[in-house]
Structure formats: C-alpha cells, structure tokens
Coordinates of N, CA and C in Angstrom, one line a residue:
M4 N 34.1 -20.4 15.4 CA 33.1 -20.7 14.5 C 31.7 -20.3 15.1
V5 N 31.5 -20.5 16.4 CA 30.3 -20.2 17.1 C 30.1 -18.7 17.0
Y6 N 31.1 -17.9 17.2 CA 31.0 -16.5 17.2 C 30.6 -16.0 15.8
V7 N 31.2 -16.6 14.8 CA 30.8 -16.2 13.4 C 29.4 -16.5 13.1
C8 N 28.9 -17.7 13.5 CA 27.4 -18.0 13.3 C 26.5 -17.0 14.1
R9 N 26.9 -16.7 15.3 CA 26.1 -15.8 16.1 C 26.1 -14.4 15.4
G10 N 27.2 -14.0 14.9 CA 27.3 -12.7 14.2 C 26.5 -12.7 13.0
L11 N 26.5 -13.8 12.2 CA 25.6 -13.8 11.0 C 24.2 -13.8 11.4
I12 N 23.8 -14.5 12.4 CA 22.4 -14.5 12.8 C 21.9 -13.1 13.3
I13 N 22.8 -12.5 14.0 CA 22.4 -11.1 14.5 C 22.3 -10.2 13.3
A14 N 23.3 -10.3 12.4 CA 23.2 -9.4 11.2 C 22.0 -9.6 10.4
L15 N 21.6 -10.9 10.2 CA 20.3 -11.2 9.5 C 19.1 -10.6 10.2
L16 N 19.1 -10.8 11.5 CA 17.9 -10.3 12.3 C 17.8 -8.8 12.2
M17 N 19.0 -8.1 12.3 CA 19.0 -6.7 12.2 C 18.5 -6.2 10.9
S18 N 19.0 -6.8 9.8 CA 18.5 -6.4 8.5 C 17.1 -6.6 8.3
F19 N 16.5 -7.8 8.8 CA 15.1 -8.0 8.7 C 14.3 -7.0 9.4
L20 N 14.7 -6.7 10.7 CA 13.9 -5.8 11.5 C 14.0 -4.4 10.9
G21 N 15.2 -4.0 10.4 CA 15.4 -2.7 9.7 C 14.5 -2.6 8.5
G22 N 14.3 -3.6 7.7 CA 13.4 -3.6 6.6 C 12.0 -3.4 7.0
C23 N 11.6 -4.0 8.1 CA 10.2 -3.8 8.6 C 10.0 -2.4 8.9
A24 N 10.9 -1.8 9.6 CA 10.7 -0.4 10.1 C 10.7 0.5 8.9
I25 N 11.5 0.3 7.9 CA 11.5 1.1 6.7 C 10.2 1.0 5.9
R26 N 9.6 -0.2 5.8 CA 8.4 -0.4 5.1 C 7.3 0.3 5.8
G27 N 7.2 0.2 7.1 CA 6.2 0.9 7.9 C 6.3 2.4 7.8
L28 N 7.6 2.9 7.7 CA 7.8 4.3 7.6 C 7.3 4.8 6.2
G29 N 7.5 4.0 5.2 CA 7.1 4.4 3.9 C 5.6 4.5 3.8
Y30 N 4.9 3.6 4.5 CA 3.4 3.7 4.5 C 2.9 4.9 5.3
A31 N 3.5 5.1 6.4 CA 3.1 6.3 7.3 C 3.4 7.6 6.6
E32 N 4.6 7.7 5.9 CA 4.9 8.9 5.2 C 4.0 9.1 4.0
G33 N 3.7 8.0 3.3 CA 2.8 8.1 2.2 C 1.4 8.6 2.6
I34 N 0.9 8.1 3.7 CA -0.5 8.5 4.1 C -0.4 10.0 4.5
A35 N 0.7 10.4 5.2 CA 0.9 11.8 5.7 C 1.0 12.7 4.4
S36 N 1.7 12.3 3.4 CA 1.8 13.1 2.2 C 0.5 13.2 1.5
F37 N -0.3 12.1 1.5 CA -1.6 12.1 0.9 C -2.5 13.1 1.6
Q38 N -2.5 13.1 2.9 CA -3.3 14.0 3.7 C -2.9 15.5 3.5
R39 N -1.6 15.7 3.3 CA -1.1 17.1 3.0 C -1.3 17.5 1.5
Q40 N -1.9 16.6 0.8 CA -2.1 16.8 -0.7 C -0.9 16.9 -1.5
D41 N 0.2 16.3 -0.9 CA 1.5 16.2 -1.7 C 1.4 14.8 -2.4
Y42 N 0.6 14.8 -3.5 CA 0.2 13.6 -4.1 C 1.4 12.9 -4.8
R43 N 2.4 13.6 -5.3 CA 3.5 13.0 -6.0 C 4.3 12.2 -5.0
Q44 N 4.6 12.8 -3.8 CA 5.3 12.1 -2.8 C 4.5 10.9 -2.2
A45 N 3.2 11.1 -2.1 CA 2.4 10.1 -1.6 C 2.4 8.9 -2.6
F46 N 2.3 9.2 -3.8 CA 2.4 8.1 -4.8 C 3.7 7.3 -4.8
I47 N 4.8 8.0 -4.7 CA 6.1 7.4 -4.6 C 6.2 6.5 -3.3
R48 N 5.6 6.9 -2.2 CA 5.7 6.1 -1.0 C 4.7 5.0 -1.0
L49 N 3.5 5.2 -1.5 CA 2.4 4.2 -1.4 C 2.4 3.2 -2.4
K50 N 2.9 3.4 -3.6 CA 2.9 2.4 -4.7 C 3.5 1.1 -4.3
P51 N 4.7 1.1 -3.6 CA 5.3 -0.2 -3.2 C 4.4 -0.9 -2.1
E52 N 3.8 -0.1 -1.3 CA 2.9 -0.7 -0.3 C 1.6 -1.3 -1.0
A53 N 1.2 -0.6 -2.0 CA 0.0 -1.2 -2.8 C 0.4 -2.5 -3.4
K54 N 1.6 -2.5 -4.0 CA 2.1 -3.8 -4.6 C 2.2 -4.9 -3.6
R55 N 2.5 -4.6 -2.3 CA 2.6 -5.6 -1.3 C 1.2 -6.0 -0.8
G56 N 0.1 -5.4 -1.2 CA -1.2 -5.8 -0.9 C -1.9 -5.0 0.2
Q57 N -1.3 -3.9 0.6 CA -1.9 -3.0 1.7 C -3.1 -2.3 1.1
P58 N -4.4 -2.6 1.6 CA -5.6 -2.1 0.9 C -5.7 -0.6 1.0
D59 N -5.3 0.1 2.0 CA -5.5 1.6 2.1 C -4.5 2.2 1.0
A60 N -3.3 1.6 0.9 CA -2.4 2.1 -0.1 C -2.9 1.8 -1.5
Q61 N -3.5 0.7 -1.7 CA -4.1 0.3 -3.0 C -5.2 1.3 -3.4
Y62 N -6.1 1.7 -2.4 CA -7.1 2.6 -2.7 C -6.6 4.0 -3.0
A63 N -5.6 4.4 -2.2 CA -5.0 5.7 -2.5 C -4.3 5.8 -3.8
V64 N -3.6 4.8 -4.2 CA -3.0 4.7 -5.5 C -4.0 4.8 -6.6
G65 N -5.1 4.0 -6.5 CA -6.2 4.0 -7.4 C -6.8 5.4 -7.5
Y66 N -7.0 6.0 -6.4 CA -7.6 7.4 -6.4 C -6.7 8.4 -7.1
M67 N -5.4 8.3 -6.9 CA -4.5 9.2 -7.5 C -4.4 9.0 -9.0
Y68 N -4.5 7.7 -9.4 CA -4.5 7.4 -10.9 C -5.9 7.9 -11.5
Y69 N -7.0 7.8 -10.8 CA -8.3 8.2 -11.3 C -8.3 9.7 -11.5
Y70 N -7.8 10.4 -10.6 CA -7.9 11.9 -10.7 C -6.7 12.6 -11.2
G71 N -5.6 11.8 -11.5 CA -4.4 12.3 -12.0 C -3.7 13.2 -11.0
Q72 N -3.7 12.8 -9.8 CA -3.0 13.5 -8.7 C -1.7 12.9 -8.4
G73 N -0.6 13.6 -8.7 CA 0.7 13.0 -8.4 C 1.2 12.1 -9.5
V74 N 0.4 11.8 -10.4 CA 0.7 10.8 -11.5 C -0.2 11.1 -12.7
V75 N 0.2 10.7 -13.9 CA -0.6 10.9 -15.0 C -1.9 10.1 -14.9
E76 N -3.1 10.8 -15.2 CA -4.4 10.1 -15.1 C -4.4 8.9 -15.9
N77 N -4.9 7.8 -15.3 CA -5.0 6.5 -16.1 C -6.2 5.8 -15.4
R78 N -7.3 5.8 -16.1 CA -8.5 5.2 -15.5 C -8.4 3.6 -15.4
E79 N -7.7 3.0 -16.3 CA -7.5 1.6 -16.3 C -6.7 1.1 -15.1
K80 N -5.6 1.9 -14.8 CA -4.8 1.6 -13.6 C -5.6 1.9 -12.4
A81 N -6.4 3.0 -12.4 CA -7.2 3.3 -11.3 C -8.2 2.2 -11.0
K82 N -8.8 1.7 -12.0 CA -9.8 0.6 -11.8 C -9.1 -0.6 -11.2
Y83 N -7.9 -1.0 -11.7 CA -7.2 -2.1 -11.2 C -6.9 -2.0 -9.7
W84 N -6.4 -0.8 -9.3 CA -6.0 -0.7 -7.9 C -7.3 -0.6 -7.0
I85 N -8.3 0.1 -7.5 CA -9.6 0.2 -6.7 C -10.2 -1.2 -6.5
I86 N -10.2 -2.1 -7.5 CA -10.7 -3.4 -7.4 C -9.8 -4.2 -6.4
E87 N -8.5 -4.1 -6.5 CA -7.6 -4.8 -5.6 C -8.0 -4.4 -4.1
A88 N -8.1 -3.1 -3.9 CA -8.4 -2.6 -2.5 C -9.8 -3.1 -2.1
A89 N -10.8 -3.0 -3.0 CA -12.1 -3.5 -2.6 C -12.1 -5.0 -2.3
S90 N -11.3 -5.8 -3.0 CA -11.3 -7.2 -2.8 C -10.7 -7.5 -1.4
H91 N -9.9 -6.6 -0.9 CA -9.4 -6.7 0.5 C -10.4 -6.2 1.5
G92 N -11.5 -5.6 1.1 CA -12.5 -5.1 2.0 C -12.3 -3.6 2.4
Q93 N -11.5 -2.9 1.7 CA -11.3 -1.5 2.0 C -12.6 -0.7 1.7
P94 N -13.3 -0.1 2.7 CA -14.6 0.4 2.5 C -14.7 1.5 1.5
D95 N -13.8 2.4 1.4 CA -13.8 3.5 0.4 C -13.7 2.9 -1.0
A96 N -12.9 1.9 -1.2 CA -12.7 1.3 -2.5 C -14.0 0.5 -2.9
I97 N -14.6 -0.1 -1.9 CA -15.9 -0.8 -2.2 C -16.9 0.2 -2.7
R98 N -17.1 1.3 -2.0 CA -18.0 2.4 -2.5 C -17.6 2.9 -3.9
A99 N -16.3 3.1 -4.1 CA -15.9 3.6 -5.4 C -16.2 2.6 -6.5
A100 N -15.9 1.3 -6.2 CA -16.1 0.3 -7.2 C -17.6 0.2 -7.6
K101 N -18.5 0.3 -6.6 CA -19.9 0.3 -6.8 C -20.3 1.5 -7.7
L102 N -19.8 2.7 -7.4 CA -20.1 3.8 -8.2 C -19.6 3.7 -9.6
M103 N -18.5 2.9 -9.8 CA -18.0 2.7 -11.2 C -18.7 1.6 -11.8
G104 N -19.6 0.9 -11.1 CA -20.4 -0.2 -11.7 C -19.6 -1.5 -11.7
I105 N -18.6 -1.6 -10.9 CA -17.7 -2.8 -10.8 C -18.3 -3.7 -9.7
P106 N -18.6 -5.0 -10.0 CA -19.0 -5.9 -8.9 C -17.8 -6.2 -7.9
V107 N -18.2 -6.2 -6.7 CA -17.2 -6.4 -5.6 C -17.4 -7.9 -5.1
P108 N -16.3 -8.6 -5.1 CA -16.4 -10.0 -4.6 C -17.0 -10.1 -3.2
P109 N -17.9 -11.1 -2.9 CA -18.5 -11.1 -1.6 C -17.5 -11.6 -0.4
H110 N -16.5 -12.3 -0.8 CA -15.5 -12.8 0.2 C -14.2 -12.1 0.0
P111 N -13.9 -11.0 0.8 CA -12.7 -10.3 0.6 C -11.5 -11.1 0.9
K112 N -10.4 -10.8 0.3 CA -9.1 -11.4 0.6 C -8.6 -11.0 2.0
P113 N -7.8 -11.8 2.6 CA -7.2 -11.4 3.9 C -6.4 -10.1 3.8
V114 N -6.5 -9.2 4.8 CA -5.9 -7.9 4.7 C -4.5 -8.0 5.4
P115 N -3.4 -7.7 4.6 CA -2.1 -7.6 5.2 C -2.0 -6.3 6.1
M116 N -1.6 -6.5 7.3 CA -1.5 -5.3 8.2 C -0.2 -4.7 8.1
P117 N -0.1 -3.3 8.1 CA 1.2 -2.6 8.1 C 1.9 -2.9 9.4
P118 N 3.2 -2.9 9.3 CA 4.0 -3.2 10.6 C 3.8 -2.1 11.6
R119 N 3.8 -2.5 12.9 CA 3.6 -1.5 13.9 C 4.9 -0.6 14.1
M120 N 4.6 0.6 14.5 CA 5.8 1.5 14.6 C 6.0 1.8 16.1

C-alpha cells in the first residue's frame, strides 16, 4: 500500500512539473514566433498564455488582433486584450491604451510570472 501511494504521489508530481515546462515552452515559442513575424504560430502559442493572465502575451494577442496579423482583424478583441495587459502594468499596452483613448487603471493587477526554464 505504501508503494502504491508513493507511486501515485510521484506520478502526480511528474505530471504537474511536466505541465509547467510545457506552459513555459508555449510562451517562449510564442514570443520567438512573434519576433520572427510568424504571427499565426505566435497567436496559437500566446493565446492560452494570455488567457492565463500573462501580460506580455495579452499585449501580443491584442496587437495581432488590432493589425490582423496571424488572425482576422478584430478591434474589439484587440481592445479587450490591450486593456487586460495594461491593467497588469505592461508598458507597451499602457502606451497603446492611451493612444486609443482608453483610461488605464492606476493600480495594476498583480503580474503572473511565466515559469522559469
């Protein structure tokens, strides 16, 4: 019985740690794709990170929606993601929001950090 419990604990820890590595990999690959101007791949990789609250990913997704890069142009979705990123204190998103005439909250939300690789 003890060995079964240990095995289950080890399996759970391995799956948790593996999930963290995959999430960090998606973020890193998304940023690399964005920098290579492979916007479709960047969008696919960064959208889940944006949904998790990662501000750089949120800004990148908003940018891609705004300019229709890698995704169909949608200014409303762009505005949503840029506001989300700005509310986390993402500097580019704050500038973009101000240029769009969107007020930025004075007290940003806490920033979730991507996992270390």
